[in-house]
PDB file of C-alpha atoms in Angstrom:
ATOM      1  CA  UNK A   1     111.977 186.526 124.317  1.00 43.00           C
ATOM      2  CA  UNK A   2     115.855 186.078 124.584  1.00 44.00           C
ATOM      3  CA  UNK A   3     115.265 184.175 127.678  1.00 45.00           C
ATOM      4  CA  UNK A   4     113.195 182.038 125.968  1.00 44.00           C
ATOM      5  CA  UNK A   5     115.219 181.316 122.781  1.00 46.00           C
ATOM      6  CA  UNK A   6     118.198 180.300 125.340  1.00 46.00           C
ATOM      7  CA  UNK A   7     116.357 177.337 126.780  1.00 46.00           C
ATOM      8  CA  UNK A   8     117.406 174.298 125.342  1.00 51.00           C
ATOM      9  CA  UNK A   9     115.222 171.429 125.930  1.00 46.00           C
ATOM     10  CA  UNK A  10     117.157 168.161 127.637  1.00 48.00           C
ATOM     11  CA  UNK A  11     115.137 165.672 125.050  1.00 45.00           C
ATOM     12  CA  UNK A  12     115.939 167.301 121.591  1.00 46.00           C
ATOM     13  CA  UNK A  13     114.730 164.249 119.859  1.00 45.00           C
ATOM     14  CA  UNK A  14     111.332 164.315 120.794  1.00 42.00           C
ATOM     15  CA  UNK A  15     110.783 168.140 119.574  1.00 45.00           C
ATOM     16  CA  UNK A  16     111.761 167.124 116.423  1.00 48.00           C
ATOM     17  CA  UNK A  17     109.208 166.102 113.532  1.00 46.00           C
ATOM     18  CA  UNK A  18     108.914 162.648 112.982  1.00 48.00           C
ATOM     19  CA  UNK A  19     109.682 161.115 109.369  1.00 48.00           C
ATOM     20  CA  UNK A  20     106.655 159.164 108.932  1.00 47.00           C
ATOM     21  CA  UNK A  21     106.847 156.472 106.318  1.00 51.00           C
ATOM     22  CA  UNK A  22     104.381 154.069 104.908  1.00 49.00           C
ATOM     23  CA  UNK A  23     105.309 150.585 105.219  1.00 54.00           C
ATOM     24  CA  UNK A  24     102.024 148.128 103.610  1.00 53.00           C
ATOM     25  CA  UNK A  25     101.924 145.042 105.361  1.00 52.00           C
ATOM     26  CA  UNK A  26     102.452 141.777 103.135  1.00 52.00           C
ATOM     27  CA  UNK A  27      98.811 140.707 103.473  1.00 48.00           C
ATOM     28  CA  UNK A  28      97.102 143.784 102.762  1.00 49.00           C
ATOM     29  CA  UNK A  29      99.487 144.259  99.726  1.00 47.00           C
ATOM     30  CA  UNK A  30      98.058 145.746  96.751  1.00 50.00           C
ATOM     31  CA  UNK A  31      98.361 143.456  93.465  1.00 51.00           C
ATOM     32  CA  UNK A  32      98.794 145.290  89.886  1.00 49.00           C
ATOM     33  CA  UNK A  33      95.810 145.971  88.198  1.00 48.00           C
ATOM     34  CA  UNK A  34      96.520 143.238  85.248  1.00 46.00           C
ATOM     35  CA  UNK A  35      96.699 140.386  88.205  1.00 47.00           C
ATOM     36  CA  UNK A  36      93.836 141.477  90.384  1.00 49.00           C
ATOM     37  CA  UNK A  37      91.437 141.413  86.605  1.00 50.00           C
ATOM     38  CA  UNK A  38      92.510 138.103  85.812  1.00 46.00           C
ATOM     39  CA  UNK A  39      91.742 136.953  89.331  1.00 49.00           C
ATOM     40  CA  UNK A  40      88.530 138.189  88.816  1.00 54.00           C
ATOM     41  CA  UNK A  41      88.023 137.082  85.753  1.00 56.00           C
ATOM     42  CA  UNK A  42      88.835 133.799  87.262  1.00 58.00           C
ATOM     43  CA  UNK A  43      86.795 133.962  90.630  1.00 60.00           C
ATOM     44  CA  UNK A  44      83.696 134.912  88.272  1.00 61.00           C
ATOM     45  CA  UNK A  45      83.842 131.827  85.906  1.00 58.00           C
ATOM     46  CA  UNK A  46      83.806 129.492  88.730  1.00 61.00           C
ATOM     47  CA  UNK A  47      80.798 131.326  90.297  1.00 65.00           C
ATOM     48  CA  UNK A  48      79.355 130.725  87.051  1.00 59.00           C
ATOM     49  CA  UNK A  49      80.780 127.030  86.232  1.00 58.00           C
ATOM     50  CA  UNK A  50      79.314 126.491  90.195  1.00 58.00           C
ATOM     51  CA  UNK A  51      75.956 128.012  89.321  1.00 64.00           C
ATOM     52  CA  UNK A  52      75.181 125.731  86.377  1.00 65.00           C
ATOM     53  CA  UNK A  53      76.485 122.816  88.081  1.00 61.00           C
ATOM     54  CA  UNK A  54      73.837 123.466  90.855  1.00 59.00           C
ATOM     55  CA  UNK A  55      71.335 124.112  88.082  1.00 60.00           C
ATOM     56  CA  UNK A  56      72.310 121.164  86.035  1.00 56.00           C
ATOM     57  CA  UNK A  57      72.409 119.054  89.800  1.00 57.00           C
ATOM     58  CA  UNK A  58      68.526 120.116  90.369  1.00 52.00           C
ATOM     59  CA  UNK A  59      67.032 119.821  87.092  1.00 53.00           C
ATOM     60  CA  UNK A  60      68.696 116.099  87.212  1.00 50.00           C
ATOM     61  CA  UNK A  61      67.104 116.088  90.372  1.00 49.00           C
ATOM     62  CA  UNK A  62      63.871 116.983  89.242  1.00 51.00           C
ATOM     63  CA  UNK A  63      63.638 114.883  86.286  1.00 49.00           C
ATOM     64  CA  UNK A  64      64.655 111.734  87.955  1.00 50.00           C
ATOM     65  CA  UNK A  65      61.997 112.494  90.876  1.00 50.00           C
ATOM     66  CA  UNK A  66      59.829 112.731  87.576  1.00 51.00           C
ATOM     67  CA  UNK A  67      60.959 109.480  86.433  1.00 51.00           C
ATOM     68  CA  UNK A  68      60.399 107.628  89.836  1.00 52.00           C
ATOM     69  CA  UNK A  69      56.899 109.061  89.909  1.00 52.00           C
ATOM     70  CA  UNK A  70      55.343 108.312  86.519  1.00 52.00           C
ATOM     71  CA  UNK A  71      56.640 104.245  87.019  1.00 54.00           C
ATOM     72  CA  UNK A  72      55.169 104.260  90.634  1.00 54.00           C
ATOM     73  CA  UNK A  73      52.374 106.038  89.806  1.00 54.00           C
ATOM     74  CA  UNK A  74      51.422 102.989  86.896  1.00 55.00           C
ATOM     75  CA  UNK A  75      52.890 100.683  89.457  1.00 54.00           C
ATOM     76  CA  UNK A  76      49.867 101.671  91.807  1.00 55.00           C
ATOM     77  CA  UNK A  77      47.489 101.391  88.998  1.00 57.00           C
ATOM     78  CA  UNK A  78      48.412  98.474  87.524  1.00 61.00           C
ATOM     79  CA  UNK A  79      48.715  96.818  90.735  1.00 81.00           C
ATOM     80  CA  UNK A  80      44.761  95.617  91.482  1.00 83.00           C
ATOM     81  CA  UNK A  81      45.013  93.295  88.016  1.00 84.00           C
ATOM     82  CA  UNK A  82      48.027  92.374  89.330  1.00 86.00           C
ATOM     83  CA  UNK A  83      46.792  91.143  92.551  1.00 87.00           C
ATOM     84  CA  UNK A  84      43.716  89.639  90.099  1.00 89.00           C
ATOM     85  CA  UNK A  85      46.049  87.879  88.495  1.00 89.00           C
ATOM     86  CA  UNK A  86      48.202  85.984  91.086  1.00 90.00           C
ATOM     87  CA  UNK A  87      44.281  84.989  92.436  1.00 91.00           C
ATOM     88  CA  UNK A  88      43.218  83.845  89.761  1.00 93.00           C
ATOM     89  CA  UNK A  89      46.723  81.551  88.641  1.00 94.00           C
ATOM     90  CA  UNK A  90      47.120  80.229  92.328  1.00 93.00           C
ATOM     91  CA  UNK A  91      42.978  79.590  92.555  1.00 93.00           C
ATOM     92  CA  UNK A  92      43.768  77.487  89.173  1.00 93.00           C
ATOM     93  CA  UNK A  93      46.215  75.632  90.556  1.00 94.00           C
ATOM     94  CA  UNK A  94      44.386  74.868  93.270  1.00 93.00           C
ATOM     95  CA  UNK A  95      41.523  73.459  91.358  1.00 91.00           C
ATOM     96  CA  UNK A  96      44.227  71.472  88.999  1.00 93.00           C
ATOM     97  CA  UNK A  97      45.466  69.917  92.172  1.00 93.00           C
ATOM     98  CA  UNK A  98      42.423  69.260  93.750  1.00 89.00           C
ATOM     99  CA  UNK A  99      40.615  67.667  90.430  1.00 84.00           C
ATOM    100  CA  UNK A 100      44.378  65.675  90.128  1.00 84.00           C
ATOM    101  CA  UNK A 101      43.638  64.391  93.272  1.00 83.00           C
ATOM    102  CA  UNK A 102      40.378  62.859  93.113  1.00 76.00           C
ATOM    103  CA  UNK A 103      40.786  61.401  89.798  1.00 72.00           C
ATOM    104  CA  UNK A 104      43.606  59.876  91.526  1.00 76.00           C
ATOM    105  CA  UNK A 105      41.701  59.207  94.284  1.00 73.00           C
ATOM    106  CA  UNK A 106      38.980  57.631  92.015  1.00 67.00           C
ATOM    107  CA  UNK A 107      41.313  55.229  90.253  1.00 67.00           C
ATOM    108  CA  UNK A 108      42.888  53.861  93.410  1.00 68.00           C
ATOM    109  CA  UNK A 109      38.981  52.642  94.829  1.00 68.00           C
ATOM    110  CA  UNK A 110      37.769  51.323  91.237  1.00 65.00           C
ATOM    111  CA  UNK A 111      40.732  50.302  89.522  1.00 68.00           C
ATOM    112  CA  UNK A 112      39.283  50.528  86.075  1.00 74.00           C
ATOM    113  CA  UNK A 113      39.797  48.093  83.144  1.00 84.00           C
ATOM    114  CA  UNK A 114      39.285  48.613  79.645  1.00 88.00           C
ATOM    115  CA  UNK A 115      36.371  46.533  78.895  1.00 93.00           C
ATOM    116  CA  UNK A 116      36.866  44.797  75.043  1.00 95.00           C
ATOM    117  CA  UNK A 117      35.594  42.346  72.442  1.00 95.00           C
ATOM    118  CA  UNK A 118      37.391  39.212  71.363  1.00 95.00           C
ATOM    119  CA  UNK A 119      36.425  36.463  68.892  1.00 95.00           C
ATOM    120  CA  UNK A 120      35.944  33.239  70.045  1.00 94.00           C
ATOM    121  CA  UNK A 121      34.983  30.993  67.252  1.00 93.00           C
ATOM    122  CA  UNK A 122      33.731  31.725  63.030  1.00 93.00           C
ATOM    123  CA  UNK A 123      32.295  29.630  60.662  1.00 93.00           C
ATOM    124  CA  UNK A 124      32.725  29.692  56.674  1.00 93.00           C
ATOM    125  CA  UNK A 125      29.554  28.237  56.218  1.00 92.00           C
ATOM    126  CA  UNK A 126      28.943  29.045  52.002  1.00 92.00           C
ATOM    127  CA  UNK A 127      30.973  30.862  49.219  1.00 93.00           C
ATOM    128  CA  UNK A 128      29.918  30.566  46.135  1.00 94.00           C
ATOM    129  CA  UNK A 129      32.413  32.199  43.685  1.00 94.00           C
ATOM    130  CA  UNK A 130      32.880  33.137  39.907  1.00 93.00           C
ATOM    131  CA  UNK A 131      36.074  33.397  38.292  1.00 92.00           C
ATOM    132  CA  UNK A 132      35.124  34.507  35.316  1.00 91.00           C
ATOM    133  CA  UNK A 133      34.223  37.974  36.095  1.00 92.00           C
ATOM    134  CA  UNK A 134      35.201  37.746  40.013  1.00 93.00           C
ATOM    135  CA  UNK A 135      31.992  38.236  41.726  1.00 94.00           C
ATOM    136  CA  UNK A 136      30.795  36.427  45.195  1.00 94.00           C
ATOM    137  CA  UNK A 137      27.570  35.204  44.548  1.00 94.00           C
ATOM    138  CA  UNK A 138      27.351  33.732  47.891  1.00 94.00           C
ATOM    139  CA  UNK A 139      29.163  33.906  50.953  1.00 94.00           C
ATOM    140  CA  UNK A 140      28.126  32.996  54.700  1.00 94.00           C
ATOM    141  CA  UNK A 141      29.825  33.513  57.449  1.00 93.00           C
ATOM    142  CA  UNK A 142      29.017  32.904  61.290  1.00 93.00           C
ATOM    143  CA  UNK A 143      31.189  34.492  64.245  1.00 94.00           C
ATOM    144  CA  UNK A 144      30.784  34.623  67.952  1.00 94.00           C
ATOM    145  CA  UNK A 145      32.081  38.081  69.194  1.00 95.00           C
ATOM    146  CA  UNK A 146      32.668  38.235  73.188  1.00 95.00           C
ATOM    147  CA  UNK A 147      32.239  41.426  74.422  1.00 96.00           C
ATOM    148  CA  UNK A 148      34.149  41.408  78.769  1.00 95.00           C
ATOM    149  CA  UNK A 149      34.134  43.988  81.443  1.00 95.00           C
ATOM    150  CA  UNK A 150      36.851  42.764  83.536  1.00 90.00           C
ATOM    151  CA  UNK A 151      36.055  46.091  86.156  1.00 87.00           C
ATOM    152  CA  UNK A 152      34.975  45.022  89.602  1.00 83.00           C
ATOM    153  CA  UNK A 153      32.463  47.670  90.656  1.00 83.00           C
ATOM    154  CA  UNK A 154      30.748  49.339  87.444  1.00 87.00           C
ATOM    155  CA  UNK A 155      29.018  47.817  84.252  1.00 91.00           C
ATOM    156  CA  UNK A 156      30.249  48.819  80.846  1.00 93.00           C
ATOM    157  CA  UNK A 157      27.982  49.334  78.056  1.00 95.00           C
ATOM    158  CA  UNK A 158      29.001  48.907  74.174  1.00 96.00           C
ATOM    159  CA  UNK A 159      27.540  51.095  71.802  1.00 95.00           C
ATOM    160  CA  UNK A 160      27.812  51.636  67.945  1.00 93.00           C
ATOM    161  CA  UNK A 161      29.211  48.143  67.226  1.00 92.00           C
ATOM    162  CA  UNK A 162      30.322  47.328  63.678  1.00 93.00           C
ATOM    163  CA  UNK A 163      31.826  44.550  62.857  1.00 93.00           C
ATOM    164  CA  UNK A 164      33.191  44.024  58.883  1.00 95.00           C
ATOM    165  CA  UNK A 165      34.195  41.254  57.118  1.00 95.00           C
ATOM    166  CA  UNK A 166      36.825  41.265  54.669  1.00 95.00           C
ATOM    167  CA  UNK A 167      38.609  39.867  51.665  1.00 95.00           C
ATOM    168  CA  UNK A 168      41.657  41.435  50.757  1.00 93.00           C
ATOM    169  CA  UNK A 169      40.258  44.454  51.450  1.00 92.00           C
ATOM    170  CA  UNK A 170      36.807  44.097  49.761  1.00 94.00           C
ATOM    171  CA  UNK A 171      34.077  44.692  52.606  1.00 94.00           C
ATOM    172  CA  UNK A 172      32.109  41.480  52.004  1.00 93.00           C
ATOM    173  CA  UNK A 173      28.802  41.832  54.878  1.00 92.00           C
ATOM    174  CA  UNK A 174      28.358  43.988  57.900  1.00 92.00           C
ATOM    175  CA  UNK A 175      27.961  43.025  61.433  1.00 90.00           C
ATOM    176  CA  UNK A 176      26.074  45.159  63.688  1.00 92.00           C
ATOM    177  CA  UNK A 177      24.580  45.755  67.303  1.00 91.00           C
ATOM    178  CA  UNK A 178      22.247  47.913  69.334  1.00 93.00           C
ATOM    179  CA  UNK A 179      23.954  49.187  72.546  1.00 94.00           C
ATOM    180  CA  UNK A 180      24.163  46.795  75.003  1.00 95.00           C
ATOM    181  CA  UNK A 181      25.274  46.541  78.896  1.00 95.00           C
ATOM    182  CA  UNK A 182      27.595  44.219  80.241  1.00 95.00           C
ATOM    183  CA  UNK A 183      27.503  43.671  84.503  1.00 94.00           C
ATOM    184  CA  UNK A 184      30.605  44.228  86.412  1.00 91.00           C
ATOM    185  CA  UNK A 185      33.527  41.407  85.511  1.00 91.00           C
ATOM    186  CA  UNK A 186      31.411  39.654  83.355  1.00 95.00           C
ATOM    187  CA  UNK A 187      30.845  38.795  79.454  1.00 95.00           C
ATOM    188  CA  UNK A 188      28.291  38.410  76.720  1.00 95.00           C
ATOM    189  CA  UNK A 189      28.586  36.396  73.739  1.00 95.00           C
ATOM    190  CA  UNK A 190      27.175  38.066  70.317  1.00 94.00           C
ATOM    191  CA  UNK A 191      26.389  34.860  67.922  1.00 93.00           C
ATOM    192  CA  UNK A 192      26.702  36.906  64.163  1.00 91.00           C
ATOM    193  CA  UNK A 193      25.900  35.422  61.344  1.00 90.00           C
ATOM    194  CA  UNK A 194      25.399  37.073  57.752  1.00 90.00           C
ATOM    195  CA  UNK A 195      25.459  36.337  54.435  1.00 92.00           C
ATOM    196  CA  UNK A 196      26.289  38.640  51.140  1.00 90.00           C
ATOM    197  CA  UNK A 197      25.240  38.067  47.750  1.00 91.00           C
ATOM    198  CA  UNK A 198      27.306  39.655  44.596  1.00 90.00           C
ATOM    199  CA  UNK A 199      30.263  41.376  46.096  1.00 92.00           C
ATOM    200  CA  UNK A 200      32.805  41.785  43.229  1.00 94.00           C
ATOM    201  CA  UNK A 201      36.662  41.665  43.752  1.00 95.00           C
ATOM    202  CA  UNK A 202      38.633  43.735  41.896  1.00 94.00           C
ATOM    203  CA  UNK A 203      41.941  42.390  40.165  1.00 94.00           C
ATOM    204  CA  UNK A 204      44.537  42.270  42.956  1.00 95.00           C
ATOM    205  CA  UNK A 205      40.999  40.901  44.897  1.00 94.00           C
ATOM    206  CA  UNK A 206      40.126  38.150  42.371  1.00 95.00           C
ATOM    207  CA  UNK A 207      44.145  37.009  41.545  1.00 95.00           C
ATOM    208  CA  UNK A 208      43.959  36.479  46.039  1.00 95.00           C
ATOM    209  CA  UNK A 209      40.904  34.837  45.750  1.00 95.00           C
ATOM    210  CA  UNK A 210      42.065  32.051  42.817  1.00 95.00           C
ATOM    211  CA  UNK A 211      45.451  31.536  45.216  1.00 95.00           C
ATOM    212  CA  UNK A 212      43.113  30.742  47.959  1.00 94.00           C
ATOM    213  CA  UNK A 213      40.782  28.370  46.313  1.00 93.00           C
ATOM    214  CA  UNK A 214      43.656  26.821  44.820  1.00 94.00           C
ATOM    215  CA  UNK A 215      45.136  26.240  48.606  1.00 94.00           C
ATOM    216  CA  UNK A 216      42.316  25.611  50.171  1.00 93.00           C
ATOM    217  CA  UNK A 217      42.839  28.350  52.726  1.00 94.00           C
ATOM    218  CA  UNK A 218      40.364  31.125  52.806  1.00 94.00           C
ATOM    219  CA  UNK A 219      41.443  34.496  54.658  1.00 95.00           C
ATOM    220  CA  UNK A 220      39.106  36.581  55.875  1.00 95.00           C
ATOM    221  CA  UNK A 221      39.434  39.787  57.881  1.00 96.00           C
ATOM    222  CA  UNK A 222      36.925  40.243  60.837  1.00 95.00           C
ATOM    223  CA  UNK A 223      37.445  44.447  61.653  1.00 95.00           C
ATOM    224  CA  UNK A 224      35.245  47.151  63.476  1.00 94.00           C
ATOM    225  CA  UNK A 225      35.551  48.667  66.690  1.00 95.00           C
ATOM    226  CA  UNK A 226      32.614  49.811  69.658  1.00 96.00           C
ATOM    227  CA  UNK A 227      32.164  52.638  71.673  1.00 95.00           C
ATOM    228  CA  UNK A 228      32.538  51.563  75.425  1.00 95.00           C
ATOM    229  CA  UNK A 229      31.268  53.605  78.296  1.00 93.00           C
ATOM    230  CA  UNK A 230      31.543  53.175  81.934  1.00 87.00           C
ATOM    231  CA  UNK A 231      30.963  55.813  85.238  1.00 82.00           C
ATOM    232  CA  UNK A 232      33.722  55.800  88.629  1.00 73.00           C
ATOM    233  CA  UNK A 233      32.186  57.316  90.897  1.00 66.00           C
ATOM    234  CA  UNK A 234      29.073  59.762  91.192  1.00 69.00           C
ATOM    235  CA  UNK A 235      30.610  62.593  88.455  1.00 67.00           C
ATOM    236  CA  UNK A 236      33.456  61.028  86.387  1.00 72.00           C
ATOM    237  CA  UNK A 237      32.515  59.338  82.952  1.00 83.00           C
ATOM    238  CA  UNK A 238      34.378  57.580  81.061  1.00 85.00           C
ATOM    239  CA  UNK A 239      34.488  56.373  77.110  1.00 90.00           C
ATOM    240  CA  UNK A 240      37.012  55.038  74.478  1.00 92.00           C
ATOM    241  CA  UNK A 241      36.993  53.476  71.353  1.00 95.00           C
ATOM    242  CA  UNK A 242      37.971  49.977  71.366  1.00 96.00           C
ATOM    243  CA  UNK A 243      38.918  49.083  68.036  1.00 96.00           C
ATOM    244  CA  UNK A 244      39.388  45.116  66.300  1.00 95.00           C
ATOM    245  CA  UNK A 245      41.411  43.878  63.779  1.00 95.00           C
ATOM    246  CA  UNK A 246      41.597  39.873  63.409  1.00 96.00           C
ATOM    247  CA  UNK A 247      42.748  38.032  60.568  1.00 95.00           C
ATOM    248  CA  UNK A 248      40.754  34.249  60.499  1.00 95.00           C
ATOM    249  CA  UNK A 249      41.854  31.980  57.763  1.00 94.00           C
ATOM    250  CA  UNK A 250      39.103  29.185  56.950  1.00 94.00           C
ATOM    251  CA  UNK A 251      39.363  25.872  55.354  1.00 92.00           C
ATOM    252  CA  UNK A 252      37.664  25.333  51.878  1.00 89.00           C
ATOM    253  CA  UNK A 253      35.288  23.249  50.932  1.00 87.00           C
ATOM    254  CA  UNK A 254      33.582  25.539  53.544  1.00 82.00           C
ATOM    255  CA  UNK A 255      34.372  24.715  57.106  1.00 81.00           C
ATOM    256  CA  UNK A 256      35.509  25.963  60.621  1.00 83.00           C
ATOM    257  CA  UNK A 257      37.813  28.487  61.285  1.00 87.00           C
ATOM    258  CA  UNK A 258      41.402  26.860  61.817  1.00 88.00           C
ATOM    259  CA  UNK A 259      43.163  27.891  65.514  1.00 89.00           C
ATOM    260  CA  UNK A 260      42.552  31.732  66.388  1.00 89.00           C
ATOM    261  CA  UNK A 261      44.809  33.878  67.689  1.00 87.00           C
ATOM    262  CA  UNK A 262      43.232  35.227  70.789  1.00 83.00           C
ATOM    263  CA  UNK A 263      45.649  37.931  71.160  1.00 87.00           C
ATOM    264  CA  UNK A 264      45.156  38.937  68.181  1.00 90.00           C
ATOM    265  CA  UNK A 265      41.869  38.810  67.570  1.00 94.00           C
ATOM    266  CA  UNK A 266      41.240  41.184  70.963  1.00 95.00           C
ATOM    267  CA  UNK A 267      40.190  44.442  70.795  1.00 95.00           C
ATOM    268  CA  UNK A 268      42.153  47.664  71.637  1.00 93.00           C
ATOM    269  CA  UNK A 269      41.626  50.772  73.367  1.00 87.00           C
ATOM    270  CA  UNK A 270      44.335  54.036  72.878  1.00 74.00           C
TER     271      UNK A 270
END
């Protein structure tokens, strides 16, 4: 035993009990307790603020997939009547250009003309009238009433002809026709003649009627108008109204009609 507590060791140092010490490292470093809860507190609302922004992200999602469906879903529905519809307009238009066409068509080959009535020549042949209480107790009058188609390849006929004659606005006698047909560029003279017995005048009528006598110039209105009808072609009709309005003014003593106005005294058609 003495032997052995007389041994000294050469290395000391390494018999001896190391002082162990704890050093933490920086990263591994333990926060205090108040820092590390409001870290978590922290960490946890933006898991949460994350989660309903995800949430909020696919309901948005969801709703406008929603919205895109219900639109194309009437979009695919609505779309046959759609379709219809564009048919039907452009199949319209279509016609419209096509009927355009041959009406066009139609007028370049015939080159219609409104056919019309003129007057040619009138008579005052009696009138017979009393001042005193401003009655006609006889009148007579005689026109010739030319009725033209001036078209080259179709007749014209004239139907419901009625002709009036007029003092100052006082229908005197009536001139009328059955319907008639007049050949391509060609005319046909209607001789009239009629005669009226106790037309009365009213004031304005009678005071004209004195002024004329009294001049020796008798106006009188020749007015009316005809239907006139003609076809171009194998489908297209055609009809107007050709309407007259010509003033005469006649010589008293009855006699002939002083110079008409041709112009004038020519039918019209709108």
């Amino acid at each position: 035993m003495d032997m052995y507590r007389s041994i000294r060791l050469p290395f000391p140092s390494l018999m001896r009990t190391p002082s162990l010490r704890y050093q933490p490292s920086p990263a591994r470093s333990k926060r205090p307790r108040h820092e590390m809860r409001a870290g978590d507190s922290r960490m946890e609302a933006d898991r949460h603020h994350h989660e309903r922004a995800a949430e909020a992200g696919a309901g948005h999602h969801r709703h406008g997939r929603n919205r895109r469906r219900y639109p194309d879903d009437d979009r695919q529905r609505s779309s046959p009547l759609v379709w219809m519809a564009v048919i039907l307009c452009t199949l319209l238009a279509i016609g419209i250009i096509v009927v355009g066409a041959a009406v066009f068509a139609v007028y370049l080959i015939y080159k219609p003309h409104m056919p019309y009535m003129v007057v040619t020549n009138a008579y005052l042949q009696q009138l017979d009238y009393s001042p005193a209480d401003g009655v006609i107790r006889d009148i007579q009058v005689r026109a010739d009433v030319l009725a033209r188609n001036t078209n080259s390849k179709v007749n014209a006929s004239f139907s419901s002809f009625n002709i009036d004659v007029k003092f100052h606005g006082t229908t005197l006698l009536q001139l009328r026709a059955e319907t008639f047909s007049v050949a391509r560029e060609s005319s046909l003279t209607l001789p009239y003649s009629g005669a009226s017995r106790g037309a009365k005048l009213d004031l304005a009528g009678m005071r004209a009627m004195e002024e004329a006598l009294r001049s020796r110039v008798v106006p009188i209105t020749l007015s009316g108008k005809a239907r006139t009808r003609w076809r171009m072609g194998i489908f297209l009709k055609v009809a107007f109204w050709t309407r007259l309005n010509c003033p005469l003014s006649f010589s008293y003593p009855p006699g002939s009609v002083m110079p008409i106005d041709h112009d004038t005294c020519r039918s019209r058609s709108p």
